[in-house]
Coordinates of N, CA and C in Angstrom, one line a residue:
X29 N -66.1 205.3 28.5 CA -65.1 204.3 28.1 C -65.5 203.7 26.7
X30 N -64.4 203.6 25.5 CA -65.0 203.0 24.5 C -65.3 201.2 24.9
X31 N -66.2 200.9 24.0 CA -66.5 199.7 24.2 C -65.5 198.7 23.1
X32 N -65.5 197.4 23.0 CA -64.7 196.5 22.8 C -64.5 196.8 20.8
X33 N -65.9 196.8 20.5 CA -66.0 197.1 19.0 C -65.4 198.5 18.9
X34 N -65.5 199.4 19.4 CA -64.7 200.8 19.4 C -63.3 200.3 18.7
X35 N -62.9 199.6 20.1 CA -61.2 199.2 20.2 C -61.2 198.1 18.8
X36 N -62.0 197.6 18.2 CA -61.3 196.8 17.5 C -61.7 197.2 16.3
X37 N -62.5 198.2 16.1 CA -62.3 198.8 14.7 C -61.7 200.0 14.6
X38 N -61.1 200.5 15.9 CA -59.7 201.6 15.3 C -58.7 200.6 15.1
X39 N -58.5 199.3 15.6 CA -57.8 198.8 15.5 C -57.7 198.0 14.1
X40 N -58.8 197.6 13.5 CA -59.1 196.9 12.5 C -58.6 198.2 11.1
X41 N -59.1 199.5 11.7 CA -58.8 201.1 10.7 C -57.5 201.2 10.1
X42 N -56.7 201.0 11.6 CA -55.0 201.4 11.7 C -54.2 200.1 11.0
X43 N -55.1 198.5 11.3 CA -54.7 197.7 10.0 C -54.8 198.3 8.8
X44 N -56.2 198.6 8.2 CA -56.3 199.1 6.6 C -55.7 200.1 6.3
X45 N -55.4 201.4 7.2 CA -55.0 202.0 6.6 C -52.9 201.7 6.5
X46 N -52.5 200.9 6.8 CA -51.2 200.4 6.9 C -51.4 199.9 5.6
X47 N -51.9 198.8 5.3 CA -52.6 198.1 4.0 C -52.8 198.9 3.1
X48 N -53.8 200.0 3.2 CA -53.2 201.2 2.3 C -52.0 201.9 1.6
X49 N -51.4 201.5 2.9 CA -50.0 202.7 2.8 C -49.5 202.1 2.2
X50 N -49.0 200.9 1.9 CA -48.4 199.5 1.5 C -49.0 199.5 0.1
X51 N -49.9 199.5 -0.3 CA -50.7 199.3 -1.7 C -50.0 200.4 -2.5
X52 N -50.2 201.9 -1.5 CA -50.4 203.3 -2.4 C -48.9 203.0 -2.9
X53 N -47.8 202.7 -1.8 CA -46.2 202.6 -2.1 C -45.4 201.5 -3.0
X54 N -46.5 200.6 -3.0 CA -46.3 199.2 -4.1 C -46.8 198.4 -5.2
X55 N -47.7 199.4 -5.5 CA -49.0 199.4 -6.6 C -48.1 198.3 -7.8
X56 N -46.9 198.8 -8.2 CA -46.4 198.6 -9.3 C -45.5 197.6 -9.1
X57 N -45.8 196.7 -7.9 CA -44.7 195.4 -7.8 C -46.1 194.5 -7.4
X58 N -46.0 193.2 -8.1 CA -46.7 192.0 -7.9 C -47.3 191.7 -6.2
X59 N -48.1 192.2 -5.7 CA -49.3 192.3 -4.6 C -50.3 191.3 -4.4
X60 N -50.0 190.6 -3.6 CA -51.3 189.7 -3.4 C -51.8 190.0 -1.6
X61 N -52.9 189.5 -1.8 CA -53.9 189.4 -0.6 C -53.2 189.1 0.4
X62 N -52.1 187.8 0.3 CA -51.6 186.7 0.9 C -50.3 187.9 1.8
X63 N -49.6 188.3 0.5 CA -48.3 189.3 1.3 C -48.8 190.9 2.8
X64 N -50.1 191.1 1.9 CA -50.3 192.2 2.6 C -50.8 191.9 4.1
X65 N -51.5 190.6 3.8 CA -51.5 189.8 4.9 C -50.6 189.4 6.3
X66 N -50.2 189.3 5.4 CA -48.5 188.5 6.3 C -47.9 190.0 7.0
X67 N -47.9 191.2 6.3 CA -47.5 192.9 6.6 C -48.5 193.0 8.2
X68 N -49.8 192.5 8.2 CA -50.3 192.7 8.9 C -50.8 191.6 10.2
X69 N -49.9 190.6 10.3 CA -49.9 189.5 11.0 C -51.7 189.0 11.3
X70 N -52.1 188.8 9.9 CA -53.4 188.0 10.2 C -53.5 186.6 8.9
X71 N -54.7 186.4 8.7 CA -54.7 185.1 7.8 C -55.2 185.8 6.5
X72 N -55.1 185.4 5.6 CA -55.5 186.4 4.1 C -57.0 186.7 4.6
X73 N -58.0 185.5 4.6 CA -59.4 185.0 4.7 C -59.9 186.1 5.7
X74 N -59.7 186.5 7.1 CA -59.5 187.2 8.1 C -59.1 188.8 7.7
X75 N -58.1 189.2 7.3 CA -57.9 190.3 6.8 C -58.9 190.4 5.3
X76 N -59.2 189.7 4.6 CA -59.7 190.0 3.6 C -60.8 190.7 3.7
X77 N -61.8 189.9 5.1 CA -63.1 190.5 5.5 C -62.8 191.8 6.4
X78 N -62.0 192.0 6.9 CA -61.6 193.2 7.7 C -61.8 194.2 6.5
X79 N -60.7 194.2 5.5 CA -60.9 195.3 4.2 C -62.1 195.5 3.9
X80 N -62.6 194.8 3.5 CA -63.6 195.1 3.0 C -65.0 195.5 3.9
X81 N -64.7 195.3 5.5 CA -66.0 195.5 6.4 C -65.5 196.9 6.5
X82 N -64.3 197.4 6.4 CA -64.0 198.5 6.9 C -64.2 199.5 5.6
X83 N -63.2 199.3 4.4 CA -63.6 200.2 3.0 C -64.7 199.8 2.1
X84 N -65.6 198.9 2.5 CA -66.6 198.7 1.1 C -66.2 198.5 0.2
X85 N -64.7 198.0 0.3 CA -64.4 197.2 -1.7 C -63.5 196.0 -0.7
X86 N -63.3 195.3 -1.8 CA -62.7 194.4 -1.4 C -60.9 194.7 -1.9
X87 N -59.9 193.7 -1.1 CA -58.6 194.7 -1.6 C -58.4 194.0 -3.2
X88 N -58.6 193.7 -3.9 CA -58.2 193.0 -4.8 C -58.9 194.7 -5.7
X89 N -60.2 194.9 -5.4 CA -60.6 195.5 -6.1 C -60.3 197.7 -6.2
X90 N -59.7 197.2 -4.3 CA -58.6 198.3 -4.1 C -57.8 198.8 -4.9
X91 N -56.8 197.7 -4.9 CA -55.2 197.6 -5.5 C -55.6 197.8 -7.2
X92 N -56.6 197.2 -7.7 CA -57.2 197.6 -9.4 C -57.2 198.9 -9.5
X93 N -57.8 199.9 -8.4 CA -58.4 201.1 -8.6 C -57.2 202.0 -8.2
X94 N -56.4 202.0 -7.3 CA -55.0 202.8 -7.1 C -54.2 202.2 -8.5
X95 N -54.3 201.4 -8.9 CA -53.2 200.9 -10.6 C -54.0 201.9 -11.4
X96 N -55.1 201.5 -11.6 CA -56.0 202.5 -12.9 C -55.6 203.9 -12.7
X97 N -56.1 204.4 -11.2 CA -56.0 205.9 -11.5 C -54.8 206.5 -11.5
X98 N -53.7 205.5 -11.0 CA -51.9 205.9 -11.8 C -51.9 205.9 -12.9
X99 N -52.6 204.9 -13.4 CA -52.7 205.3 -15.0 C -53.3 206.0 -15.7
X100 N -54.2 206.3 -15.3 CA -54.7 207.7 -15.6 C -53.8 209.0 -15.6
X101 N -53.4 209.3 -14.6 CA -52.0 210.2 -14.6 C -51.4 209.5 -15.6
X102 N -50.5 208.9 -16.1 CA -49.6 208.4 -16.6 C -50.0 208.4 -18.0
X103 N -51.4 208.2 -18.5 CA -51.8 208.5 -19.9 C -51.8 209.8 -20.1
X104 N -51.6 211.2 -19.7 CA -51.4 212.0 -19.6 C -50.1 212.7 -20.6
X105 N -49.3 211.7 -20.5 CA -47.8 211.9 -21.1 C -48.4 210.9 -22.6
X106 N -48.2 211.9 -23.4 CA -48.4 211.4 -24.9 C -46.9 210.7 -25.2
X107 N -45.8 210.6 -24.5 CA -44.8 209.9 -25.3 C -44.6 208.7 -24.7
X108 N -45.2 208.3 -23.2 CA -45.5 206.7 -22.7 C -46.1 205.8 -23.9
X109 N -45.9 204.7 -23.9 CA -46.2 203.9 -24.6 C -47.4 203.0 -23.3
X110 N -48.4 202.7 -24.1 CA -49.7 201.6 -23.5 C -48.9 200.8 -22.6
X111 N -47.8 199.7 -23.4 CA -47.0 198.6 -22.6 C -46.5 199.1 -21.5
X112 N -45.9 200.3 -21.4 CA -45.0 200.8 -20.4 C -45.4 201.4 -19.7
X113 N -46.5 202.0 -19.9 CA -47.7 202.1 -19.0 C -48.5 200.9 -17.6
X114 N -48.5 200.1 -18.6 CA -49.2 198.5 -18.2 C -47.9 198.4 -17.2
X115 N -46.7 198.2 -17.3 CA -45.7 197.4 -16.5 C -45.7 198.3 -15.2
X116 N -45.0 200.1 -15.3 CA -45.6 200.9 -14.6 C -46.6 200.9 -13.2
X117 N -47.9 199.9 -13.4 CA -48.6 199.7 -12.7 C -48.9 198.4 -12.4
X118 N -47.9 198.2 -12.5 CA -47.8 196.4 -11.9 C -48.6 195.5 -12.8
X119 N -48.8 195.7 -14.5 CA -49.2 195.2 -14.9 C -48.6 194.3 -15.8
X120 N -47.7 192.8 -16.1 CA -46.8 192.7 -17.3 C -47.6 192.7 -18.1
X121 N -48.9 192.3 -18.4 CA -49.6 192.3 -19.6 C -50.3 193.9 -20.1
X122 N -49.9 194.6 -21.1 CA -50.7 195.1 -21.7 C -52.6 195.1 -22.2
X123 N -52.6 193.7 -22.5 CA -54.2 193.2 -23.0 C -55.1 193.1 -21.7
X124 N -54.5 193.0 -20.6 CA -54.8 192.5 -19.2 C -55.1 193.9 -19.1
X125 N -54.1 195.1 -18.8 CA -54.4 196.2 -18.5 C -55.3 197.1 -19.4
X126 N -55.5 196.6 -20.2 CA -56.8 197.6 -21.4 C -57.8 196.8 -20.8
X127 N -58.1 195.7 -20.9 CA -59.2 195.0 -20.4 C -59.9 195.3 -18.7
X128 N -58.8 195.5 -18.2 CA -59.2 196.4 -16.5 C -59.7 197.5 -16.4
X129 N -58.8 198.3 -17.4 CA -59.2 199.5 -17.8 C -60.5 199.9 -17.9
X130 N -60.8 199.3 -19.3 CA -62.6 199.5 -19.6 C -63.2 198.7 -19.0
X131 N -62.8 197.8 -17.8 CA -63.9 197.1 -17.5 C -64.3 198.2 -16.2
X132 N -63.2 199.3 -16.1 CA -63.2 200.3 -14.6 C -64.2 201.5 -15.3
X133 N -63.4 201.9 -16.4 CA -63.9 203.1 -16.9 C -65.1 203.3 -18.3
X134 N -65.1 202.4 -18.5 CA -65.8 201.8 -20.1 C -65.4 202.8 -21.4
X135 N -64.3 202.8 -20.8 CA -63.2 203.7 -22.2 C -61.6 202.1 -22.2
X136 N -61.4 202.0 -23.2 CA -59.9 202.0 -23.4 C -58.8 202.6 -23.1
X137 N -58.0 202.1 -22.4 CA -56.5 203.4 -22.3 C -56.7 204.8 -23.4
X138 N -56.5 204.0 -25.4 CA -56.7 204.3 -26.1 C -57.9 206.3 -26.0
X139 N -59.3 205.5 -25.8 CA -59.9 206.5 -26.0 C -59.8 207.3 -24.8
X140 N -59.2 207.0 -23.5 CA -59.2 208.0 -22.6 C -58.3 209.0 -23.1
X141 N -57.3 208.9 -23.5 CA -56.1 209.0 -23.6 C -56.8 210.5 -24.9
X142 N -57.0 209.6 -25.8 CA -57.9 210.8 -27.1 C -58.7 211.9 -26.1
X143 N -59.2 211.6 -25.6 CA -60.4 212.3 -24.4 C -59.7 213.1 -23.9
X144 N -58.6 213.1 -23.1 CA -57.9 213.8 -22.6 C -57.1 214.7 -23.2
X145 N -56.5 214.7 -24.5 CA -56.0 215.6 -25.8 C -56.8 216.2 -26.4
X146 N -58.3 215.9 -26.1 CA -59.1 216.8 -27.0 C -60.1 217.5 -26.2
X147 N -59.6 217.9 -25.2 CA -60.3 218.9 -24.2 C -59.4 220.1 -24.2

């Protein structure tokens, strides 16, 4: 018989990975802790430690990392523009989204983007 912690971390799983599915599908519309929360009938504070006991990041730092690596695809296309890129991933700020960027990858949109045309 599973024991109680069994049952409440497939349970706690089948939250995150819903939470996932939700993130992967909404990356590029304004996401907080608070909504994904409410998707999963618990308290932000409560779910927030669940994410994070279960994936080892926290979701804030989730939802950064599924934006980035869309944008990563997305700097791919030399006729996107930086800005339209930024909005794309649920970013309105462009300066915001360079700044995420290198703080993820320690390149700039910019130099990935070079990087990636000169391979």
């Amino acid at each position: 018989l599973p024991s109680i912690e069994d049952k409440s971390s497939t349970y706690h799983e089948r939250l995150v990975l819903s939470a996932k599915s939700y993130i992967n599908a909404n990356y590029m519309n304004p996401i907080t802790l608070k909504d994904v929360s409410k998707r999963v009938h618990l308290t932000e504070h409560y779910f927030g430690q669940i994410f994070k006991s279960t994936t080892s990041e926290s979701f804030i730092h989730f939802l950064t990392r599924v934006r980035l690596e869309k944008a990563c695809q997305l700097l791919k296309n030399p006729n996107l523009k930086y800005y339209e890129i930024s909005q794309q991933i649920g970013y309105n700020d462009p300066k915001y989204f360079t700044k995420m960027f290198q703080k993820m990858y320690d390149l700039t949109p910019k130099e990935y983007r070079k990087q990636v045309f000169n391979k």
